[in-house]
Amino acid sequence: MIEEPGPSDTVTAALVVIGEEILSGRTKDTNTPYIAAHLSNAGIALREVRIVADVEAEIVDAVNALRQRYAYVLTTGGIGPTHDDVTTDAIGRAFGVPVAINDEAVEAMRLQYRPEDLTPTRLRMARIPQGAALIHNAVSRAPGYMIENVIVMAGIPGVMQVMLDEVMPRLAKGRPLQARSVRVSAPESEVATPLAALQMAYADVQMGSYPFFEHRRYGTYLVLRSADDDRLAEALEALWRLIAEHGFAASQVEES
Amino acid sequence: MIEEPGPSDTVTAALVVIGEEILSGRTKDTNTPYIAAHLSNAGIALREVRIVADVEAEIVDAVNALRQRYAYVLTTGGIGPTHDDVTTDAIGRAFGVPVAINDEAVEAMRLQYRPEDLTPTRLRMARIPQGAALIHNAVSRAPGYMIENVIVMAGIPGVMQVMLDEVMPRLAKGRPLQARSVRVSAPESEVATPLAALQMAYADVQMGSYPFFEHRRYGTYLVLRSADDDRLAEALEALWRLIAEHGFAASQVEES
């Protein structure tokens, strides 16, 4: 049982990306950055991602490990009609519940398919673990679902996105972390010591440094994150003072 | 101790991507598809990816879980000079070995830095777990390393890539899986049944189906994979016969 978090607590999530095609390098996984940004904007912190093959036992292991540790676990992929779509059976096994054709899912699919087109193969997409609540899918109708704190979505980005929009209102939200980023024209090794000192002084503000290499020169993005606007503004001011003291060239990065 | 695989065995690998910036959605992870394709071409099958935050305990857990299960574990990120670079300490803890400044790593860094620029902060990048073999880095000199079956690389793509090139000759290789892909202009639910029958007939050939949605129509990529050229050709022929029998429009996809 997940406790309802207060609005100032951090709500955490993990993501399980299911698909051999991602592991083989054949398909680029665009869902992870999309989901990461979407959750982050809602004050839900994505803490871990696992990409696993279309193998039932591996999905069961990943989901069971993560659903104990995080407020929510989202999954993408493996709920289509073919023999390598094993996510729903894995979820049933992870929760120890039967999987069966769900009438509400069949009704939803009737909006897309004529009765004679609801073949046994297509009806595989209406198989839902017992106790799950459907997540409607206005794009292609075969639904996703939520069972306890696990949210099962399609892998096709356009379908995943409508399912995510549909399920977001049901989730507890934290206070969104705000981020401020500064681009410094100095290698990470030169900003490391002042940044570590700043982190000591503002232990409640997350500070990350991300090196980059552009135009044959090294530079560093410094990112400050906090759910508290005032503390974030204070830490940012202190960072600018440090940058001036060290004579680094730097510019603030617009947050999208 | 990992046994040397024969050339026909599958060699497996897992990848641990370390970085808060990926989980927050701020940075797109281009390393995973690059490494997936690179390993696949060398006959090494990437079986799992975990993306974790810059938190020592989480890196330790991921590395220890994966290094027992797969022939190799690669990691990217978290070996720079700043306070949030905790990968090397995590690897030391995962293997129960001390971490110390490594003379060979310092020598390598002298190629990049004047003696007065080898500050204590920069020398953090020369800290290496005991027993690891260095992976040289012609781009920025601070090395990666390999300890038992774990390969620790930088997160900056250009640096990761030279480290991967440098370490690949040390790894055991399997027979590369060959893939043949066919683009079918029919939704996955219509190809599912014939594909399942084909999979039964060619159990030794991996078959995957990947739905897509383009120009407002659903279609399916069917991908056959095998290390055995002859079996792959036979299965592909059988697939084309099925496609003709069902009257699907289809085209072969050029493999890159």
mmCIF file with all atom_site columns, N, CA, C and O in Angstrom, chain A residues 20-21 23 26 36 47-51 81-83 121-122 139-140 181 188-190 192-193 207 209-210 218, chain B residues 20-21 23 26 36 47-51 81-82 84 121-122 140 181 188-190 192-193 207 209-210 218:
data_model
loop_
_atom_site.group_PDB
_atom_site.id
_atom_site.type_symbol
_atom_site.label_atom_id
_atom_site.label_alt_id
_atom_site.label_comp_id
_atom_site.label_asym_id
_atom_site.label_entity_id
_atom_site.label_seq_id
_atom_site.pdbx_PDB_ins_code
_atom_site.Cartn_x
_atom_site.Cartn_y
_atom_site.Cartn_z
_atom_site.occupancy
_atom_site.B_iso_or_equiv
_atom_site.pdbx_formal_charge
_atom_site.auth_seq_id
_atom_site.auth_comp_id
_atom_site.auth_asym_id
_atom_site.auth_atom_id
_atom_site.pdbx_PDB_model_num
ATOM 1   N N  . GLU A 1 20  ? 12.798 -5.860  -27.215 1.00 0.00 ? 20  GLU A N  1
ATOM 2   C CA . GLU A 1 20  ? 14.013 -6.323  -27.864 1.00 0.00 ? 20  GLU A CA 1
ATOM 3   C C  . GLU A 1 20  ? 14.546 -5.296  -28.870 1.00 0.00 ? 20  GLU A C  1
ATOM 4   O O  . GLU A 1 20  ? 15.755 -5.139  -29.033 1.00 0.00 ? 20  GLU A O  1
ATOM 5   N N  . GLU A 1 21  ? 13.627 -4.582  -29.527 1.00 0.00 ? 21  GLU A N  1
ATOM 6   C CA . GLU A 1 21  ? 14.042 -3.667  -30.593 1.00 0.00 ? 21  GLU A CA 1
ATOM 7   C C  . GLU A 1 21  ? 14.850 -2.490  -30.055 1.00 0.00 ? 21  GLU A C  1
ATOM 8   O O  . GLU A 1 21  ? 15.642 -1.901  -30.785 1.00 0.00 ? 21  GLU A O  1
ATOM 9   N N  . LEU A 1 23  ? 16.861 -2.845  -27.258 1.00 0.00 ? 23  LEU A N  1
ATOM 10  C CA . LEU A 1 23  ? 18.134 -3.439  -26.832 1.00 0.00 ? 23  LEU A CA 1
ATOM 11  C C  . LEU A 1 23  ? 19.034 -3.758  -28.020 1.00 0.00 ? 23  LEU A C  1
ATOM 12  O O  . LEU A 1 23  ? 20.258 -3.759  -27.891 1.00 0.00 ? 23  LEU A O  1
ATOM 13  N N  . ARG A 1 26  ? 17.981 -1.195  -32.788 1.00 0.00 ? 26  ARG A N  1
ATOM 14  C CA . ARG A 1 26  ? 17.235 -0.984  -34.029 1.00 0.00 ? 26  ARG A CA 1
ATOM 15  C C  . ARG A 1 26  ? 16.250 0.186   -33.908 1.00 0.00 ? 26  ARG A C  1
ATOM 16  O O  . ARG A 1 26  ? 16.067 0.940   -34.854 1.00 0.00 ? 26  ARG A O  1
ATOM 17  N N  . ALA A 1 36  ? 10.172 11.068  -18.786 1.00 0.00 ? 36  ALA A N  1
ATOM 18  C CA . ALA A 1 36  ? 10.993 11.724  -17.760 1.00 0.00 ? 36  ALA A CA 1
ATOM 19  C C  . ALA A 1 36  ? 10.597 13.188  -17.615 1.00 0.00 ? 36  ALA A C  1
ATOM 20  O O  . ALA A 1 36  ? 10.378 13.684  -16.503 1.00 0.00 ? 36  ALA A O  1
ATOM 21  N N  . ARG A 1 47  ? 13.292 7.909   -10.874 1.00 0.00 ? 47  ARG A N  1
ATOM 22  C CA . ARG A 1 47  ? 14.522 7.527   -10.167 1.00 0.00 ? 47  ARG A CA 1
ATOM 23  C C  . ARG A 1 47  ? 15.281 6.392   -10.837 1.00 0.00 ? 47  ARG A C  1
ATOM 24  O O  . ARG A 1 47  ? 16.448 6.170   -10.549 1.00 0.00 ? 47  ARG A O  1
ATOM 25  N N  . GLU A 1 48  ? 14.623 5.630   -11.679 1.00 0.00 ? 48  GLU A N  1
ATOM 26  C CA . GLU A 1 48  ? 15.302 4.494   -12.304 1.00 0.00 ? 48  GLU A CA 1
ATOM 27  C C  . GLU A 1 48  ? 14.552 4.080   -13.560 1.00 0.00 ? 48  GLU A C  1
ATOM 28  O O  . GLU A 1 48  ? 13.330 4.171   -13.609 1.00 0.00 ? 48  GLU A O  1
ATOM 29  N N  . VAL A 1 49  ? 15.304 3.655   -14.564 1.00 0.00 ? 49  VAL A N  1
ATOM 30  C CA . VAL A 1 49  ? 14.717 3.101   -15.787 1.00 0.00 ? 49  VAL A CA 1
ATOM 31  C C  . VAL A 1 49  ? 15.360 1.741   -16.029 1.00 0.00 ? 49  VAL A C  1
ATOM 32  O O  . VAL A 1 49  ? 16.571 1.598   -15.841 1.00 0.00 ? 49  VAL A O  1
ATOM 33  N N  . ARG A 1 50  ? 14.566 0.750   -16.392 1.00 0.00 ? 50  ARG A N  1
ATOM 34  C CA . ARG A 1 50  ? 15.142 -0.513  -16.847 1.00 0.00 ? 50  ARG A CA 1
ATOM 35  C C  . ARG A 1 50  ? 14.602 -0.834  -18.223 1.00 0.00 ? 50  ARG A C  1
ATOM 36  O O  . ARG A 1 50  ? 13.400 -0.747  -18.441 1.00 0.00 ? 50  ARG A O  1
ATOM 37  N N  . ILE A 1 51  ? 15.495 -1.174  -19.125 1.00 0.00 ? 51  ILE A N  1
ATOM 38  C CA . ILE A 1 51  ? 15.090 -1.637  -20.453 1.00 0.00 ? 51  ILE A CA 1
ATOM 39  C C  . ILE A 1 51  ? 15.320 -3.134  -20.480 1.00 0.00 ? 51  ILE A C  1
ATOM 40  O O  . ILE A 1 51  ? 16.449 -3.589  -20.233 1.00 0.00 ? 51  ILE A O  1
ATOM 41  N N  . PRO A 1 81  ? -0.801 -7.396  -30.079 1.00 0.00 ? 81  PRO A N  1
ATOM 42  C CA . PRO A 1 81  ? -1.473 -8.685  -30.301 1.00 0.00 ? 81  PRO A CA 1
ATOM 43  C C  . PRO A 1 81  ? -0.550 -9.857  -30.646 1.00 0.00 ? 81  PRO A C  1
ATOM 44  O O  . PRO A 1 81  ? -1.046 -10.963 -30.815 1.00 0.00 ? 81  PRO A O  1
ATOM 45  N N  . THR A 1 82  ? 0.760  -9.645  -30.771 1.00 0.00 ? 82  THR A N  1
ATOM 46  C CA . THR A 1 82  ? 1.586  -10.727 -31.328 1.00 0.00 ? 82  THR A CA 1
ATOM 47  C C  . THR A 1 82  ? 2.207  -11.613 -30.245 1.00 0.00 ? 82  THR A C  1
ATOM 48  O O  . THR A 1 82  ? 2.153  -11.313 -29.060 1.00 0.00 ? 82  THR A O  1
ATOM 49  N N  . HIS A 1 83  ? 2.819  -12.706 -30.686 1.00 0.00 ? 83  HIS A N  1
ATOM 50  C CA . HIS A 1 83  ? 3.346  -13.726 -29.759 1.00 0.00 ? 83  HIS A CA 1
ATOM 51  C C  . HIS A 1 83  ? 4.445  -13.166 -28.865 1.00 0.00 ? 83  HIS A C  1
ATOM 52  O O  . HIS A 1 83  ? 4.711  -13.706 -27.806 1.00 0.00 ? 83  HIS A O  1
ATOM 53  N N  . THR A 1 121 ? -7.044 -12.853 -32.258 1.00 0.00 ? 121 THR A N  1
ATOM 54  C CA . THR A 1 121 ? -5.735 -12.193 -32.160 1.00 0.00 ? 121 THR A CA 1
ATOM 55  C C  . THR A 1 121 ? -5.893 -10.774 -31.622 1.00 0.00 ? 121 THR A C  1
ATOM 56  O O  . THR A 1 121 ? -5.197 -10.358 -30.699 1.00 0.00 ? 121 THR A O  1
ATOM 57  N N  . ARG A 1 122 ? -6.826 -10.022 -32.212 1.00 0.00 ? 122 ARG A N  1
ATOM 58  C CA . ARG A 1 122 ? -7.032 -8.641  -31.734 1.00 0.00 ? 122 ARG A CA 1
ATOM 59  C C  . ARG A 1 122 ? -7.521 -8.635  -30.289 1.00 0.00 ? 122 ARG A C  1
ATOM 60  O O  . ARG A 1 122 ? -7.151 -7.767  -29.505 1.00 0.00 ? 122 ARG A O  1
ATOM 61  N N  . VAL A 1 139 ? -6.557 6.981   -29.376 1.00 0.00 ? 139 VAL A N  1
ATOM 62  C CA . VAL A 1 139 ? -5.900 6.837   -30.680 1.00 0.00 ? 139 VAL A CA 1
ATOM 63  C C  . VAL A 1 139 ? -6.256 5.514   -31.340 1.00 0.00 ? 139 VAL A C  1
ATOM 64  O O  . VAL A 1 139 ? -6.755 5.482   -32.462 1.00 0.00 ? 139 VAL A O  1
ATOM 65  N N  . SER A 1 140 ? -6.001 4.404   -30.659 1.00 0.00 ? 140 SER A N  1
ATOM 66  C CA . SER A 1 140 ? -6.226 3.103   -31.303 1.00 0.00 ? 140 SER A CA 1
ATOM 67  C C  . SER A 1 140 ? -7.114 2.191   -30.460 1.00 0.00 ? 140 SER A C  1
ATOM 68  O O  . SER A 1 140 ? -7.327 1.043   -30.804 1.00 0.00 ? 140 SER A O  1
ATOM 69  N N  . SER A 1 181 ? 19.900 26.547  -14.834 1.00 0.00 ? 181 SER A N  1
ATOM 70  C CA . SER A 1 181 ? 21.122 26.035  -15.453 1.00 0.00 ? 181 SER A CA 1
ATOM 71  C C  . SER A 1 181 ? 22.012 27.182  -15.909 1.00 0.00 ? 181 SER A C  1
ATOM 72  O O  . SER A 1 181 ? 21.532 28.176  -16.430 1.00 0.00 ? 181 SER A O  1
ATOM 73  N N  . GLU A 1 188 ? 35.032 20.851  -16.492 1.00 0.00 ? 188 GLU A N  1
ATOM 74  C CA . GLU A 1 188 ? 34.424 20.418  -15.246 1.00 0.00 ? 188 GLU A CA 1
ATOM 75  C C  . GLU A 1 188 ? 35.448 20.396  -14.105 1.00 0.00 ? 188 GLU A C  1
ATOM 76  O O  . GLU A 1 188 ? 35.126 20.705  -12.954 1.00 0.00 ? 188 GLU A O  1
ATOM 77  N N  . SER A 1 189 ? 36.699 20.039  -14.427 1.00 0.00 ? 189 SER A N  1
ATOM 78  C CA . SER A 1 189 ? 37.699 19.916  -13.363 1.00 0.00 ? 189 SER A CA 1
ATOM 79  C C  . SER A 1 189 ? 38.015 21.264  -12.719 1.00 0.00 ? 189 SER A C  1
ATOM 80  O O  . SER A 1 189 ? 38.461 21.320  -11.580 1.00 0.00 ? 189 SER A O  1
ATOM 81  N N  . GLU A 1 190 ? 37.761 22.372  -13.429 1.00 0.00 ? 190 GLU A N  1
ATOM 82  C CA . GLU A 1 190 ? 38.019 23.694  -12.833 1.00 0.00 ? 190 GLU A CA 1
ATOM 83  C C  . GLU A 1 190 ? 36.849 24.194  -12.005 1.00 0.00 ? 190 GLU A C  1
ATOM 84  O O  . GLU A 1 190 ? 37.032 24.986  -11.082 1.00 0.00 ? 190 GLU A O  1
ATOM 85  N N  . ALA A 1 192 ? 34.833 22.094  -10.380 1.00 0.00 ? 192 ALA A N  1
ATOM 86  C CA . ALA A 1 192 ? 34.464 21.063  -9.398  1.00 0.00 ? 192 ALA A CA 1
ATOM 87  C C  . ALA A 1 192 ? 34.613 21.542  -7.953  1.00 0.00 ? 192 ALA A C  1
ATOM 88  O O  . ALA A 1 192 ? 33.720 21.357  -7.131  1.00 0.00 ? 192 ALA A O  1
ATOM 89  N N  . THR A 1 193 ? 35.743 22.173  -7.640  1.00 0.00 ? 193 THR A N  1
ATOM 90  C CA . THR A 1 193 ? 36.007 22.550  -6.253  1.00 0.00 ? 193 THR A CA 1
ATOM 91  C C  . THR A 1 193 ? 35.053 23.649  -5.763  1.00 0.00 ? 193 THR A C  1
ATOM 92  O O  . THR A 1 193 ? 34.415 23.484  -4.712  1.00 0.00 ? 193 THR A O  1
ATOM 93  N N  . MET A 1 207 ? 22.693 19.849  -6.826  1.00 0.00 ? 207 MET A N  1
ATOM 94  C CA . MET A 1 207 ? 23.584 20.486  -7.806  1.00 0.00 ? 207 MET A CA 1
ATOM 95  C C  . MET A 1 207 ? 24.245 19.422  -8.657  1.00 0.00 ? 207 MET A C  1
ATOM 96  O O  . MET A 1 207 ? 24.838 18.476  -8.153  1.00 0.00 ? 207 MET A O  1
ATOM 97  N N  . SER A 1 209 ? 26.670 18.714  -12.317 1.00 0.00 ? 209 SER A N  1
ATOM 98  C CA . SER A 1 209 ? 27.508 19.327  -13.349 1.00 0.00 ? 209 SER A CA 1
ATOM 99  C C  . SER A 1 209 ? 27.608 18.366  -14.515 1.00 0.00 ? 209 SER A C  1
ATOM 100 O O  . SER A 1 209 ? 27.819 17.166  -14.332 1.00 0.00 ? 209 SER A O  1
ATOM 101 N N  . TYR A 1 210 ? 27.413 18.885  -15.717 1.00 0.00 ? 210 TYR A N  1
ATOM 102 C CA . TYR A 1 210 ? 27.343 18.052  -16.916 1.00 0.00 ? 210 TYR A CA 1
ATOM 103 C C  . TYR A 1 210 ? 28.321 18.590  -17.943 1.00 0.00 ? 210 TYR A C  1
ATOM 104 O O  . TYR A 1 210 ? 28.100 19.633  -18.543 1.00 0.00 ? 210 TYR A O  1
ATOM 105 N N  . TYR A 1 218 ? 36.129 22.185  -23.967 1.00 0.00 ? 218 TYR A N  1
ATOM 106 C CA . TYR A 1 218 ? 35.319 21.621  -22.904 1.00 0.00 ? 218 TYR A CA 1
ATOM 107 C C  . TYR A 1 218 ? 34.599 22.717  -22.150 1.00 0.00 ? 218 TYR A C  1
ATOM 108 O O  . TYR A 1 218 ? 35.142 23.805  -21.930 1.00 0.00 ? 218 TYR A O  1
ATOM 109 N N  . GLU B 1 20  ? 21.749 11.565  -13.251 1.00 0.00 ? 20  GLU B N  1
ATOM 110 C CA . GLU B 1 20  ? 20.538 12.302  -12.927 1.00 0.00 ? 20  GLU B CA 1
ATOM 111 C C  . GLU B 1 20  ? 19.996 13.066  -14.142 1.00 0.00 ? 20  GLU B C  1
ATOM 112 O O  . GLU B 1 20  ? 18.791 13.202  -14.306 1.00 0.00 ? 20  GLU B O  1
ATOM 113 N N  . GLU B 1 21  ? 20.916 13.554  -14.991 1.00 0.00 ? 21  GLU B N  1
ATOM 114 C CA . GLU B 1 21  ? 20.496 14.400  -16.120 1.00 0.00 ? 21  GLU B CA 1
ATOM 115 C C  . GLU B 1 21  ? 19.673 13.615  -17.144 1.00 0.00 ? 21  GLU B C  1
ATOM 116 O O  . GLU B 1 21  ? 18.878 14.201  -17.868 1.00 0.00 ? 21  GLU B O  1
ATOM 117 N N  . LEU B 1 23  ? 17.678 10.941  -16.186 1.00 0.00 ? 23  LEU B N  1
ATOM 118 C CA . LEU B 1 23  ? 16.412 10.654  -15.496 1.00 0.00 ? 23  LEU B CA 1
ATOM 119 C C  . LEU B 1 23  ? 15.510 11.876  -15.422 1.00 0.00 ? 23  LEU B C  1
ATOM 120 O O  . LEU B 1 23  ? 14.280 11.739  -15.383 1.00 0.00 ? 23  LEU B O  1
ATOM 121 N N  . ARG B 1 26  ? 16.522 15.973  -18.974 1.00 0.00 ? 26  ARG B N  1
ATOM 122 C CA . ARG B 1 26  ? 17.242 17.157  -19.452 1.00 0.00 ? 26  ARG B CA 1
ATOM 123 C C  . ARG B 1 26  ? 18.217 16.794  -20.569 1.00 0.00 ? 26  ARG B C  1
ATOM 124 O O  . ARG B 1 26  ? 18.414 17.565  -21.502 1.00 0.00 ? 26  ARG B O  1
ATOM 125 N N  . ALA B 1 36  ? 24.346 -0.286  -27.995 1.00 0.00 ? 36  ALA B N  1
ATOM 126 C CA . ALA B 1 36  ? 23.533 -1.437  -28.407 1.00 0.00 ? 36  ALA B CA 1
ATOM 127 C C  . ALA B 1 36  ? 23.921 -1.885  -29.815 1.00 0.00 ? 36  ALA B C  1
ATOM 128 O O  . ALA B 1 36  ? 24.156 -3.070  -30.059 1.00 0.00 ? 36  ALA B O  1
ATOM 129 N N  . ARG B 1 47  ? 21.310 -7.338  -23.196 1.00 0.00 ? 47  ARG B N  1
ATOM 130 C CA . ARG B 1 47  ? 20.094 -7.959  -22.669 1.00 0.00 ? 47  ARG B CA 1
ATOM 131 C C  . ARG B 1 47  ? 19.341 -7.058  -21.704 1.00 0.00 ? 47  ARG B C  1
ATOM 132 O O  . ARG B 1 47  ? 18.174 -7.299  -21.404 1.00 0.00 ? 47  ARG B O  1
ATOM 133 N N  . GLU B 1 48  ? 20.002 -6.078  -21.123 1.00 0.00 ? 48  GLU B N  1
ATOM 134 C CA . GLU B 1 48  ? 19.319 -5.226  -20.143 1.00 0.00 ? 48  GLU B CA 1
ATOM 135 C C  . GLU B 1 48  ? 20.061 -3.902  -20.023 1.00 0.00 ? 48  GLU B C  1
ATOM 136 O O  . GLU B 1 48  ? 21.291 -3.859  -20.119 1.00 0.00 ? 48  GLU B O  1
ATOM 137 N N  . VAL B 1 49  ? 19.303 -2.838  -19.808 1.00 0.00 ? 49  VAL B N  1
ATOM 138 C CA . VAL B 1 49  ? 19.878 -1.513  -19.538 1.00 0.00 ? 49  VAL B CA 1
ATOM 139 C C  . VAL B 1 49  ? 19.238 -0.988  -18.266 1.00 0.00 ? 49  VAL B C  1
ATOM 140 O O  . VAL B 1 49  ? 18.020 -1.138  -18.074 1.00 0.00 ? 49  VAL B O  1
ATOM 141 N N  . ARG B 1 50  ? 20.035 -0.426  -17.385 1.00 0.00 ? 50  ARG B N  1
ATOM 142 C CA . ARG B 1 50  ? 19.465 0.288   -16.238 1.00 0.00 ? 50  ARG B CA 1
ATOM 143 C C  . ARG B 1 50  ? 20.003 1.715   -16.226 1.00 0.00 ? 50  ARG B C  1
ATOM 144 O O  . ARG B 1 50  ? 21.209 1.916   -16.351 1.00 0.00 ? 50  ARG B O  1
ATOM 145 N N  . ILE B 1 51  ? 19.101 2.660   -16.066 1.00 0.00 ? 51  ILE B N  1
ATOM 146 C CA . ILE B 1 51  ? 19.495 4.060   -15.914 1.00 0.00 ? 51  ILE B CA 1
ATOM 147 C C  . ILE B 1 51  ? 19.281 4.405   -14.445 1.00 0.00 ? 51  ILE B C  1
ATOM 148 O O  . ILE B 1 51  ? 18.171 4.259   -13.930 1.00 0.00 ? 51  ILE B O  1
ATOM 149 N N  . PRO B 1 81  ? 35.375 14.767  -12.460 1.00 0.00 ? 81  PRO B N  1
ATOM 150 C CA . PRO B 1 81  ? 36.047 15.267  -11.261 1.00 0.00 ? 81  PRO B CA 1
ATOM 151 C C  . PRO B 1 81  ? 35.129 15.856  -10.192 1.00 0.00 ? 81  PRO B C  1
ATOM 152 O O  . PRO B 1 81  ? 35.636 16.274  -9.146  1.00 0.00 ? 81  PRO B O  1
ATOM 153 N N  . THR B 1 82  ? 33.818 15.929  -10.411 1.00 0.00 ? 82  THR B N  1
ATOM 154 C CA . THR B 1 82  ? 32.988 16.696  -9.460  1.00 0.00 ? 82  THR B CA 1
ATOM 155 C C  . THR B 1 82  ? 32.382 15.820  -8.362  1.00 0.00 ? 82  THR B C  1
ATOM 156 O O  . THR B 1 82  ? 32.446 14.596  -8.409  1.00 0.00 ? 82  THR B O  1
ATOM 157 N N  . ASP B 1 84  ? 29.479 14.996  -7.680  1.00 0.00 ? 84  ASP B N  1
ATOM 158 C CA . ASP B 1 84  ? 28.425 14.037  -8.032  1.00 0.00 ? 84  ASP B CA 1
ATOM 159 C C  . ASP B 1 84  ? 28.948 12.890  -8.911  1.00 0.00 ? 84  ASP B C  1
ATOM 160 O O  . ASP B 1 84  ? 28.160 12.088  -9.411  1.00 0.00 ? 84  ASP B O  1
ATOM 161 N N  . THR B 1 121 ? 41.628 18.101  -7.636  1.00 0.00 ? 121 THR B N  1
ATOM 162 C CA . THR B 1 121 ? 40.321 17.850  -8.260  1.00 0.00 ? 121 THR B CA 1
ATOM 163 C C  . THR B 1 121 ? 40.474 17.019  -9.524  1.00 0.00 ? 121 THR B C  1
ATOM 164 O O  . THR B 1 121 ? 39.784 16.025  -9.729  1.00 0.00 ? 121 THR B O  1
ATOM 165 N N  . ARG B 1 122 ? 41.399 17.442  -10.396 1.00 0.00 ? 122 ARG B N  1
ATOM 166 C CA . ARG B 1 122 ? 41.595 16.677  -11.647 1.00 0.00 ? 122 ARG B CA 1
ATOM 167 C C  . ARG B 1 122 ? 42.096 15.275  -11.342 1.00 0.00 ? 122 ARG B C  1
ATOM 168 O O  . ARG B 1 122 ? 41.746 14.321  -12.028 1.00 0.00 ? 122 ARG B O  1
ATOM 169 N N  . SER B 1 140 ? 40.471 12.855  -24.152 1.00 0.00 ? 140 SER B N  1
ATOM 170 C CA . SER B 1 140 ? 40.702 13.764  -23.030 1.00 0.00 ? 140 SER B CA 1
ATOM 171 C C  . SER B 1 140 ? 41.602 13.136  -21.965 1.00 0.00 ? 140 SER B C  1
ATOM 172 O O  . SER B 1 140 ? 41.814 13.725  -20.917 1.00 0.00 ? 140 SER B O  1
ATOM 173 N N  . SER B 1 181 ? 14.578 -7.477  -42.213 1.00 0.00 ? 181 SER B N  1
ATOM 174 C CA . SER B 1 181 ? 13.349 -6.782  -41.835 1.00 0.00 ? 181 SER B CA 1
ATOM 175 C C  . SER B 1 181 ? 12.449 -6.581  -43.039 1.00 0.00 ? 181 SER B C  1
ATOM 176 O O  . SER B 1 181 ? 12.936 -6.262  -44.124 1.00 0.00 ? 181 SER B O  1
ATOM 177 N N  . GLU B 1 188 ? -0.525 -4.739  -36.885 1.00 0.00 ? 188 GLU B N  1
ATOM 178 C CA . GLU B 1 188 ? 0.097  -5.877  -36.208 1.00 0.00 ? 188 GLU B CA 1
ATOM 179 C C  . GLU B 1 188 ? -0.925 -6.988  -35.941 1.00 0.00 ? 188 GLU B C  1
ATOM 180 O O  . GLU B 1 188 ? -0.601 -8.173  -36.008 1.00 0.00 ? 188 GLU B O  1
ATOM 181 N N  . SER B 1 189 ? -2.179 -6.598  -35.651 1.00 0.00 ? 189 SER B N  1
ATOM 182 C CA . SER B 1 189 ? -3.167 -7.611  -35.297 1.00 0.00 ? 189 SER B CA 1
ATOM 183 C C  . SER B 1 189 ? -3.481 -8.527  -36.480 1.00 0.00 ? 189 SER B C  1
ATOM 184 O O  . SER B 1 189 ? -3.923 -9.648  -36.295 1.00 0.00 ? 189 SER B O  1
ATOM 185 N N  . GLU B 1 190 ? -3.227 -8.057  -37.725 1.00 0.00 ? 190 GLU B N  1
ATOM 186 C CA . GLU B 1 190 ? -3.500 -8.923  -38.880 1.00 0.00 ? 190 GLU B CA 1
ATOM 187 C C  . GLU B 1 190 ? -2.319 -9.833  -39.202 1.00 0.00 ? 190 GLU B C  1
ATOM 188 O O  . GLU B 1 190 ? -2.494 -10.899 -39.789 1.00 0.00 ? 190 GLU B O  1
ATOM 189 N N  . ALA B 1 192 ? -0.286 -10.975 -36.826 1.00 0.00 ? 192 ALA B N  1
ATOM 190 C CA . ALA B 1 192 ? 0.095  -11.719 -35.618 1.00 0.00 ? 192 ALA B CA 1
ATOM 191 C C  . ALA B 1 192 ? -0.054 -13.232 -35.777 1.00 0.00 ? 192 ALA B C  1
ATOM 192 O O  . ALA B 1 192 ? 0.846  -13.991 -35.424 1.00 0.00 ? 192 ALA B O  1
ATOM 193 N N  . THR B 1 193 ? -1.188 -13.671 -36.319 1.00 0.00 ? 193 THR B N  1
ATOM 194 C CA . THR B 1 193 ? -1.438 -15.112 -36.396 1.00 0.00 ? 193 THR B CA 1
ATOM 195 C C  . THR B 1 193 ? -0.486 -15.805 -37.371 1.00 0.00 ? 193 THR B C  1
ATOM 196 O O  . THR B 1 193 ? 0.176  -16.784 -37.008 1.00 0.00 ? 193 THR B O  1
ATOM 197 N N  . MET B 1 207 ? 11.870 -13.936 -33.980 1.00 0.00 ? 207 MET B N  1
ATOM 198 C CA . MET B 1 207 ? 10.972 -13.109 -34.788 1.00 0.00 ? 207 MET B CA 1
ATOM 199 C C  . MET B 1 207 ? 10.316 -12.049 -33.927 1.00 0.00 ? 207 MET B C  1
ATOM 200 O O  . MET B 1 207 ? 9.734  -12.359 -32.890 1.00 0.00 ? 207 MET B O  1
ATOM 201 N N  . SER B 1 209 ? 7.874  -8.334  -33.988 1.00 0.00 ? 209 SER B N  1
ATOM 202 C CA . SER B 1 209 ? 7.017  -7.458  -34.803 1.00 0.00 ? 209 SER B CA 1
ATOM 203 C C  . SER B 1 209 ? 6.913  -6.113  -34.102 1.00 0.00 ? 209 SER B C  1
ATOM 204 O O  . SER B 1 209 ? 6.719  -6.047  -32.897 1.00 0.00 ? 209 SER B O  1
ATOM 205 N N  . TYR B 1 210 ? 7.086  -5.059  -34.861 1.00 0.00 ? 210 TYR B N  1
ATOM 206 C CA . TYR B 1 210 ? 7.157  -3.704  -34.306 1.00 0.00 ? 210 TYR B CA 1
ATOM 207 C C  . TYR B 1 210 ? 6.175  -2.825  -35.038 1.00 0.00 ? 210 TYR B C  1
ATOM 208 O O  . TYR B 1 210 ? 6.398  -2.457  -36.186 1.00 0.00 ? 210 TYR B O  1
ATOM 209 N N  . TYR B 1 218 ? -1.671 2.290   -39.752 1.00 0.00 ? 218 TYR B N  1
ATOM 210 C CA . TYR B 1 218 ? -0.846 1.376   -38.980 1.00 0.00 ? 218 TYR B CA 1
ATOM 211 C C  . TYR B 1 218 ? -0.136 0.403   -39.899 1.00 0.00 ? 218 TYR B C  1
ATOM 212 O O  . TYR B 1 218 ? -0.688 -0.034  -40.907 1.00 0.00 ? 218 TYR B O  1
#
